[in-house]
Coordinates of C-alpha atoms in Angstrom, one line a residue:
Chain A
X1 CA -71.8 -3.1 11.1
X2 CA -73.3 -1.7 7.8
X3 CA -73.9 1.7 9.3
X4 CA -70.4 1.8 10.7
X5 CA -68.9 1.0 7.5
X6 CA -70.9 3.8 5.6
X7 CA -69.7 6.2 8.2
X8 CA -66.3 5.0 8.2
X9 CA -66.0 5.2 4.4
X10 CA -67.6 8.7 4.1
X11 CA -65.2 9.8 6.9
X12 CA -62.1 8.5 5.1
X13 CA -63.0 9.7 1.6
X14 CA -60.9 13.0 1.5
X15 CA -57.9 10.9 2.7
X16 CA -58.4 8.2 -0.1
X17 CA -58.8 11.0 -2.5
X18 CA -55.7 12.7 -1.4
X19 CA -53.7 9.4 -1.3
X20 CA -54.9 8.6 -4.8
X21 CA -53.8 11.9 -6.1
X22 CA -50.5 11.6 -4.6
X23 CA -50.1 8.2 -6.0
X24 CA -50.9 9.5 -9.4
X25 CA -48.4 12.3 -9.2
X26 CA -45.7 10.0 -8.0
X27 CA -46.3 7.6 -10.8
X28 CA -46.1 10.5 -13.3
X29 CA -43.0 11.6 -11.6
X30 CA -41.5 8.2 -11.5
X31 CA -42.2 7.8 -15.3
X32 CA -40.4 11.0 -15.9
X33 CA -37.5 10.4 -13.5
X34 CA -37.4 6.7 -13.9
X35 CA -34.9 6.7 -16.8
X36 CA -32.6 9.3 -15.1
X37 CA -32.7 7.5 -11.9
X38 CA -31.7 4.3 -13.5
X39 CA -29.0 6.1 -15.5
X40 CA -27.6 7.8 -12.4
X41 CA -27.8 4.6 -10.4
X42 CA -25.9 2.7 -13.1
X43 CA -23.3 5.3 -13.5
X44 CA -22.7 5.4 -9.8
X45 CA -22.5 1.6 -9.4
X46 CA -20.5 1.0 -12.5
X47 CA -18.0 4.0 -12.0
X48 CA -17.4 3.8 -8.3
X49 CA -17.3 0.0 -8.0
X50 CA -15.0 -0.5 -10.9
X51 CA -12.6 2.2 -9.5
X52 CA -12.8 0.6 -6.0
X53 CA -12.0 -2.8 -7.5
X54 CA -8.9 -1.6 -9.4
X55 CA -7.6 0.4 -6.5
X56 CA -8.3 -2.0 -3.7
X57 CA -7.9 -5.5 -5.5
X58 CA -6.0 -4.8 -8.6
X59 CA -5.8 -6.7 -11.9
X60 CA -3.1 -8.3 -13.9
X61 CA -2.5 -5.0 -15.4
X62 CA -1.3 -3.5 -12.1
X63 CA -0.5 -6.4 -10.0
X64 CA 1.7 -9.6 -9.8
X65 CA -0.2 -12.4 -8.4
X66 CA 1.6 -15.6 -7.3
X67 CA -0.9 -17.9 -5.6
X68 CA -2.3 -15.8 -2.5
X69 CA 0.5 -13.2 -2.8
X70 CA -0.3 -10.0 -4.5
X71 CA 2.4 -7.4 -5.3
X72 CA 1.9 -4.1 -7.1
X73 CA 4.2 -4.0 -10.1
X74 CA 4.8 -0.3 -10.1
X75 CA 4.8 0.5 -6.4
X76 CA 6.8 3.5 -5.3
X77 CA 7.9 4.3 -8.9
X78 CA 7.6 7.8 -10.4
X79 CA 5.8 6.3 -13.4
X80 CA 3.3 4.4 -11.4
X81 CA -0.2 4.2 -12.7
X82 CA -3.0 6.0 -10.9
X83 CA -4.5 2.8 -9.5
X84 CA -1.2 1.9 -7.8
X85 CA -0.8 5.5 -6.5
X86 CA -4.3 5.4 -5.1
X87 CA -3.9 2.1 -3.7
X88 CA -0.9 3.0 -1.5
X89 CA -2.2 6.3 -0.6
X90 CA -5.2 4.5 0.8
X91 CA -3.1 1.9 2.5
X92 CA -1.0 4.5 4.0
X93 CA 2.4 2.8 3.5
X94 CA 5.7 4.0 2.3
X95 CA 6.7 1.8 -0.5
X96 CA 10.2 1.2 -1.7
X97 CA 10.4 1.4 -5.5
X98 CA 9.8 -1.9 -7.0
X99 CA 13.1 -1.5 -8.9
X100 CA 14.8 -2.1 -5.5
X101 CA 12.4 -4.1 -3.5
X102 CA 9.3 -6.2 -4.0
X103 CA 6.6 -6.5 -1.3
X104 CA 3.8 -9.0 -1.5
X105 CA 0.9 -9.2 0.7
X106 CA -1.2 -12.3 1.4
X107 CA -4.6 -12.3 3.1
X108 CA -5.4 -16.0 2.2
X109 CA -3.6 -19.3 2.3
X110 CA -2.6 -21.1 -0.8
X111 CA -6.0 -22.9 -1.0
X112 CA -7.8 -19.6 -1.0
X113 CA -9.1 -19.7 2.6
X114 CA -8.8 -16.5 4.6
X115 CA -5.9 -16.2 7.1
X116 CA -7.1 -16.4 10.6
X117 CA -5.4 -16.7 13.9
X118 CA -7.7 -19.5 15.1
X119 CA -5.8 -21.8 12.6
X120 CA -2.0 -22.7 12.4
X121 CA -0.2 -22.3 9.2
X122 CA 3.1 -23.4 7.8
X123 CA 4.9 -21.1 5.4
X124 CA 7.3 -22.9 3.4
X125 CA 9.7 -21.7 0.8
X126 CA 13.4 -21.8 -0.3
X127 CA 16.1 -19.3 0.6
X128 CA 17.9 -17.9 -2.3
X129 CA 21.4 -17.0 -1.8
X130 CA 22.5 -13.3 -2.2
X131 CA 18.9 -12.1 -1.7
X132 CA 17.6 -10.6 1.4
X133 CA 14.0 -11.2 2.3
X134 CA 11.5 -11.0 5.3
X135 CA 8.3 -12.5 6.2
X136 CA 6.2 -10.6 8.7
X137 CA 2.8 -11.3 10.2
X138 CA 0.3 -8.5 10.8
X139 CA -3.3 -8.4 11.6
X140 CA -5.6 -7.4 8.6
X141 CA -5.2 -3.6 9.4
X142 CA -1.4 -3.8 9.2
X143 CA -0.7 -3.6 12.8
X144 CA 1.9 -5.9 14.5
X145 CA 0.6 -8.6 16.8
X146 CA 1.7 -8.2 20.3
X147 CA 3.2 -11.3 21.9
X148 CA 5.5 -12.0 24.8
X149 CA 8.2 -13.6 22.6
X150 CA 8.4 -10.2 20.7
X151 CA 8.5 -12.1 17.4
X152 CA 6.9 -10.3 14.4
X153 CA 9.2 -11.2 11.5
X154 CA 11.8 -13.6 10.1
X155 CA 14.4 -12.5 7.5
X156 CA 16.8 -14.4 5.5
X157 CA 19.4 -13.6 8.3
X158 CA 17.4 -14.8 11.1
X159 CA 15.4 -17.7 9.8
X160 CA 16.5 -21.3 10.6
X161 CA 17.0 -23.2 7.5
X162 CA 16.8 -26.8 6.6
X163 CA 19.9 -28.5 5.3
X164 CA 18.4 -28.5 1.7
X165 CA 18.1 -24.6 1.9
X166 CA 14.4 -24.6 2.5
X167 CA 12.6 -23.0 5.4
X168 CA 9.3 -23.4 7.2
X169 CA 7.8 -20.6 9.4
X170 CA 4.9 -21.7 11.6
X171 CA 2.2 -19.1 12.2
X172 CA 0.3 -20.3 15.4
X173 CA -1.1 -19.1 18.6
X174 CA 0.7 -21.6 20.8
X175 CA 4.6 -21.8 20.9
X176 CA 6.1 -24.1 18.3
X177 CA 9.6 -25.4 17.7
X178 CA 11.6 -23.9 15.0
X179 CA 10.7 -20.6 13.2
X180 CA 7.5 -19.6 15.0
X181 CA 5.5 -16.4 14.5
X182 CA 2.9 -16.0 17.2
X183 CA -0.6 -14.9 16.1
X184 CA -2.3 -14.4 19.3
X185 CA -6.0 -13.6 19.2
X186 CA -5.5 -11.3 16.2
X187 CA -8.3 -12.5 14.2
X188 CA -7.8 -12.0 10.5
X189 CA -4.2 -12.0 9.5
X190 CA -2.0 -10.6 6.8
X191 CA 1.5 -11.9 5.7
X192 CA 4.0 -9.6 4.0
X193 CA 7.0 -11.1 2.1
X194 CA 9.4 -8.6 1.0
X195 CA 12.5 -9.4 -1.1
X196 CA 15.4 -7.4 -2.4
X197 CA 15.9 -9.3 -5.6
X198 CA 17.6 -7.1 -8.1
X199 CA 19.1 -9.9 -10.0
X200 CA 16.1 -12.2 -10.8
X201 CA 13.4 -9.9 -10.0
X202 CA 9.8 -11.2 -10.3
X203 CA 8.7 -8.0 -11.6
X204 CA 11.4 -7.3 -14.0
X205 CA 10.5 -7.8 -17.6
X206 CA 12.2 -10.5 -19.4
X207 CA 12.9 -12.5 -16.3
X208 CA 13.4 -16.1 -17.6
X209 CA 12.3 -17.9 -14.5
X210 CA 10.0 -16.2 -12.0
X211 CA 11.0 -17.0 -8.5
X212 CA 8.6 -19.1 -6.5
X213 CA 7.0 -17.4 -3.4
X214 CA 6.4 -19.2 -0.2
X215 CA 3.5 -21.6 0.0
X216 CA 1.0 -20.9 2.9
X217 CA -0.4 -24.3 4.1
X218 CA -3.0 -24.5 6.7
X219 CA -2.1 -27.1 9.3
X220 CA -5.1 -27.0 11.5
X221 CA -8.0 -25.0 12.9
X222 CA -9.5 -24.8 16.3
Chain B
X1 CA -44.9 -8.5 -27.6
X2 CA -43.7 -7.6 -24.1
X3 CA -40.1 -7.8 -25.2
X4 CA -40.8 -5.6 -28.3
X5 CA -42.5 -3.0 -26.0
X6 CA -39.6 -3.1 -23.6
X7 CA -37.2 -2.4 -26.4
X8 CA -39.4 0.3 -27.9
X9 CA -39.4 2.1 -24.5
X10 CA -35.8 1.9 -23.8
X11 CA -34.1 5.4 -23.8
X12 CA -31.2 4.5 -26.1
X13 CA -29.5 7.7 -25.6
X14 CA -29.4 7.4 -21.9
X15 CA -28.4 3.7 -22.2
X16 CA -25.3 4.5 -24.5
X17 CA -24.5 7.4 -22.1
X18 CA -24.0 5.0 -19.1
X19 CA -20.6 3.6 -20.0
X20 CA -19.2 7.0 -21.1
X21 CA -20.6 8.6 -17.7
X22 CA -19.4 5.8 -15.6
X23 CA -16.0 6.0 -17.4
X24 CA -15.6 9.5 -16.5
X25 CA -16.7 8.9 -12.9
X26 CA -14.2 6.0 -12.7
X27 CA -11.4 8.2 -13.8
X28 CA -12.2 11.1 -11.6
X29 CA -12.7 8.8 -8.5
X30 CA -9.4 7.1 -9.3
X31 CA -7.5 10.3 -9.6
X32 CA -9.2 11.9 -6.6
X33 CA -8.6 8.8 -4.3
X34 CA -5.1 9.8 -3.2
X35 CA -6.0 13.3 -2.4
X36 CA -9.2 12.3 -0.4
X37 CA -7.4 10.0 2.0
X38 CA -6.5 11.6 5.2
X39 CA -4.1 9.0 6.3
X40 CA -1.3 8.9 3.6
X41 CA 2.1 7.9 4.9
X42 CA 3.4 11.6 4.5
X43 CA 0.6 13.0 6.5
X44 CA 1.2 10.4 9.2
X45 CA 4.9 10.9 9.5
X46 CA 5.2 14.6 8.9
X47 CA 3.9 15.8 12.2
X48 CA 6.4 13.5 14.1
X49 CA 9.5 14.3 12.2
X50 CA 11.8 17.5 12.4
X51 CA 12.3 19.4 9.2
X52 CA 15.7 19.1 7.4
X53 CA 17.2 16.8 10.1
X54 CA 17.7 13.1 10.1
X55 CA 16.0 11.2 13.0
X56 CA 16.5 7.5 13.8
X57 CA 13.1 5.9 14.4
X58 CA 12.6 3.6 17.5
X59 CA 12.2 -0.2 16.7
X60 CA 8.7 -0.8 15.4
X61 CA 6.7 -2.5 18.0
X62 CA 3.0 -3.2 18.5
X63 CA 1.1 -0.1 19.4
X64 CA 3.9 2.0 18.3
X65 CA 3.9 1.5 14.5
X66 CA 4.2 4.8 12.6
X67 CA 2.6 3.3 9.6
X68 CA 0.6 0.2 8.8
X69 CA 2.5 -2.8 7.5
X70 CA 5.8 -1.3 8.5
X71 CA 7.8 -4.4 9.3
X72 CA 10.2 -4.5 12.2
X73 CA 12.5 -6.3 9.8
X74 CA 14.4 -2.9 9.3
X75 CA 15.4 0.1 11.3
X76 CA 14.7 3.4 9.8
X77 CA 16.2 7.0 9.8
X78 CA 13.9 9.6 8.2
X79 CA 14.2 13.3 7.2
X80 CA 11.3 15.4 6.5
X81 CA 12.9 17.9 3.9
X82 CA 11.6 21.2 2.7
X83 CA 13.6 23.0 0.0
X84 CA 11.5 26.1 -0.1
X85 CA 14.1 28.1 1.9
X86 CA 17.2 26.6 0.1
X87 CA 18.8 23.4 -1.0
X88 CA 19.1 20.4 1.4
X89 CA 22.2 18.2 1.3
X90 CA 21.8 14.5 2.1
X91 CA 24.8 12.1 2.8
X92 CA 25.0 8.6 4.0
X93 CA 27.3 5.6 3.3
X94 CA 25.5 2.4 3.1
X95 CA 27.5 -0.5 4.4
X96 CA 28.6 -3.4 2.3
X97 CA 25.7 -5.6 3.2
X98 CA 22.4 -6.4 1.4
X99 CA 19.2 -4.9 2.5
X100 CA 20.2 -1.3 3.0
X101 CA 18.5 1.5 1.0
X102 CA 18.3 5.3 0.8
X103 CA 15.2 6.5 -0.9
X104 CA 13.8 10.0 -1.5
X105 CA 10.0 10.0 -1.4
X106 CA 7.6 12.7 -2.5
X107 CA 4.5 13.3 -0.3
X108 CA 2.6 11.3 -2.9
X109 CA 4.9 8.2 -2.1
X110 CA 6.9 8.4 -5.5
X111 CA 10.5 7.2 -5.2
X112 CA 12.3 10.1 -6.9
X113 CA 15.7 8.6 -5.9
X114 CA 16.5 5.1 -4.7
X115 CA 19.7 3.5 -4.0
X116 CA 20.3 0.0 -2.5
X117 CA 23.6 -1.4 -1.0
X118 CA 25.7 -4.1 -2.4
X119 CA 27.5 -6.7 -0.5
X120 CA 31.0 -6.0 -2.4
X121 CA 31.6 -2.6 -1.1
X122 CA 30.2 0.5 0.8
X123 CA 27.9 2.6 -1.2
X124 CA 28.5 6.4 -0.5
X125 CA 25.5 8.7 -1.4
X126 CA 25.5 12.4 -1.6
X127 CA 22.6 14.4 -2.9
X128 CA 21.6 17.8 -3.1
X129 CA 17.9 18.5 -3.1
X130 CA 16.9 21.8 -4.8
X131 CA 13.4 23.5 -5.2
X132 CA 11.3 22.2 -8.1
X133 CA 10.4 25.7 -9.3
X134 CA 13.0 28.0 -11.0
X135 CA 14.6 30.1 -8.4
X136 CA 17.9 31.9 -7.8
X137 CA 19.9 29.8 -5.3
X138 CA 23.0 32.0 -5.2
X139 CA 26.4 31.8 -6.9
X140 CA 28.1 28.5 -7.3
X141 CA 31.0 27.5 -4.8
X142 CA 33.5 28.1 -7.6
X143 CA 32.3 31.6 -8.2
X144 CA 32.8 32.3 -4.5
X145 CA 36.4 31.0 -4.6
X146 CA 35.4 27.7 -2.7
X147 CA 36.6 24.4 -4.0
X148 CA 33.8 21.8 -4.7
X149 CA 33.7 18.5 -2.8
X150 CA 35.6 15.8 -4.5
X151 CA 32.5 13.9 -5.0
X152 CA 30.0 15.7 -7.1
X153 CA 26.6 15.2 -5.5
X154 CA 23.5 14.2 -7.4
X155 CA 21.1 17.0 -7.9
X156 CA 17.4 16.4 -7.5
X157 CA 14.5 18.6 -7.9
X158 CA 11.9 18.3 -5.1
X159 CA 10.2 20.7 -2.7
X160 CA 8.8 18.5 0.0
X161 CA 9.2 14.9 0.9
X162 CA 10.8 12.5 3.0
X163 CA 14.2 10.8 3.0
X164 CA 14.3 7.3 4.3
X165 CA 17.4 5.3 5.2
X166 CA 16.6 1.7 5.8
X167 CA 18.8 -0.8 7.5
X168 CA 18.0 -4.4 7.8
X169 CA 17.5 -5.6 11.5
X170 CA 19.9 -8.4 11.9
X171 CA 19.2 -9.0 15.6
X172 CA 20.6 -7.6 18.8
X173 CA 24.2 -8.4 18.1
X174 CA 24.1 -5.9 15.2
X175 CA 21.9 -3.3 16.7
X176 CA 24.5 -0.9 17.6
X177 CA 26.2 -1.0 14.2
X178 CA 22.9 -0.5 12.4
X179 CA 22.1 2.5 14.6
X180 CA 25.5 4.0 14.1
X181 CA 25.2 3.8 10.3
X182 CA 21.7 5.4 10.7
X183 CA 22.8 8.2 13.0
X184 CA 25.7 8.8 10.5
X185 CA 23.3 9.8 7.9
X186 CA 22.9 13.6 7.3
X187 CA 20.1 15.7 6.0
X188 CA 20.8 19.5 6.4
X189 CA 19.7 22.7 4.8
X190 CA 22.6 24.5 3.0
X191 CA 23.4 27.4 0.9
X192 CA 25.1 27.4 -2.5

């Protein structure tokens, strides 16, 4: 065994030396480049991540958030900020100016859980007179969900109201009585609420009473 | 001791440069984002629309959505306009009902003009889109001895974009009425 070890050691010596030299050079290189690598890494992470967050998620500077609903304050406007422009360019939608219509998207229910077709939801709100609104369900990529009933949306003109002026729209796989929007097996869902509220606009500055958006309540999950 | 060594070895110049460089990258990435996307609404719609002619789109249905998050709560007529060869005139009368709009959008998605219907009366809209850059567009109708239209059109400077007439879908009973209004909207190249 001893003999074998000596032979083995002498045979591997050039490799060890080479490896040692390489390790030494690498550590010198890391020493020189370490600061710069950390600098570039930090700049990339901070710069790109903050840009992504501002474009994709938005902040109170650029969005109006009402529970799970997020609307971009200057959507479609000629004086829109760069984040809003980038957001809708990436989303690929044609936005009506927020001076005419307000569109809100929700990917979560009112308790903060992701909307999913494996659950049933009740979307409850109040119909306001002289205001046109619509509620549409999509999958999270913005595609309509195919269903035999061909129901994808309810508007203020098609929704069945309760006597007190409130409404409830059920999102569910199975057929439900009343206002039912089928969700099929779409997976993750997105809800869009659009309102033509030029009188008491949520996004208008100086509005005394912001209008309440519908509540998205999870009923049950399978 | 270790902490003191660590502080001593920090490259303060680079550390202070991090937020500055990150800020520059943040601004560049944000401004570049709209130009880096290949799937903007304009680039998706433009190949399917005729130039300077209004086209009523089919009812939005699963698998046939021209754009993401385009709700079937409305019917649309769209016109891809290009004023490089001359002005484009646009005319439509929005019915006395809420939810109707006519908007002129740039390829970047800005609404350079937007009008919404009111419930009390019809809303006639007459626009003339002219090229953004200064160009000789010919003599005025008055100079050629032609009387002007009674209603003076609104002049807008825009080279390219999309005109969108949107009518709320109120169900099967109103389908023909909505389509008739959309078909009645005009978008035509004209000369001065």
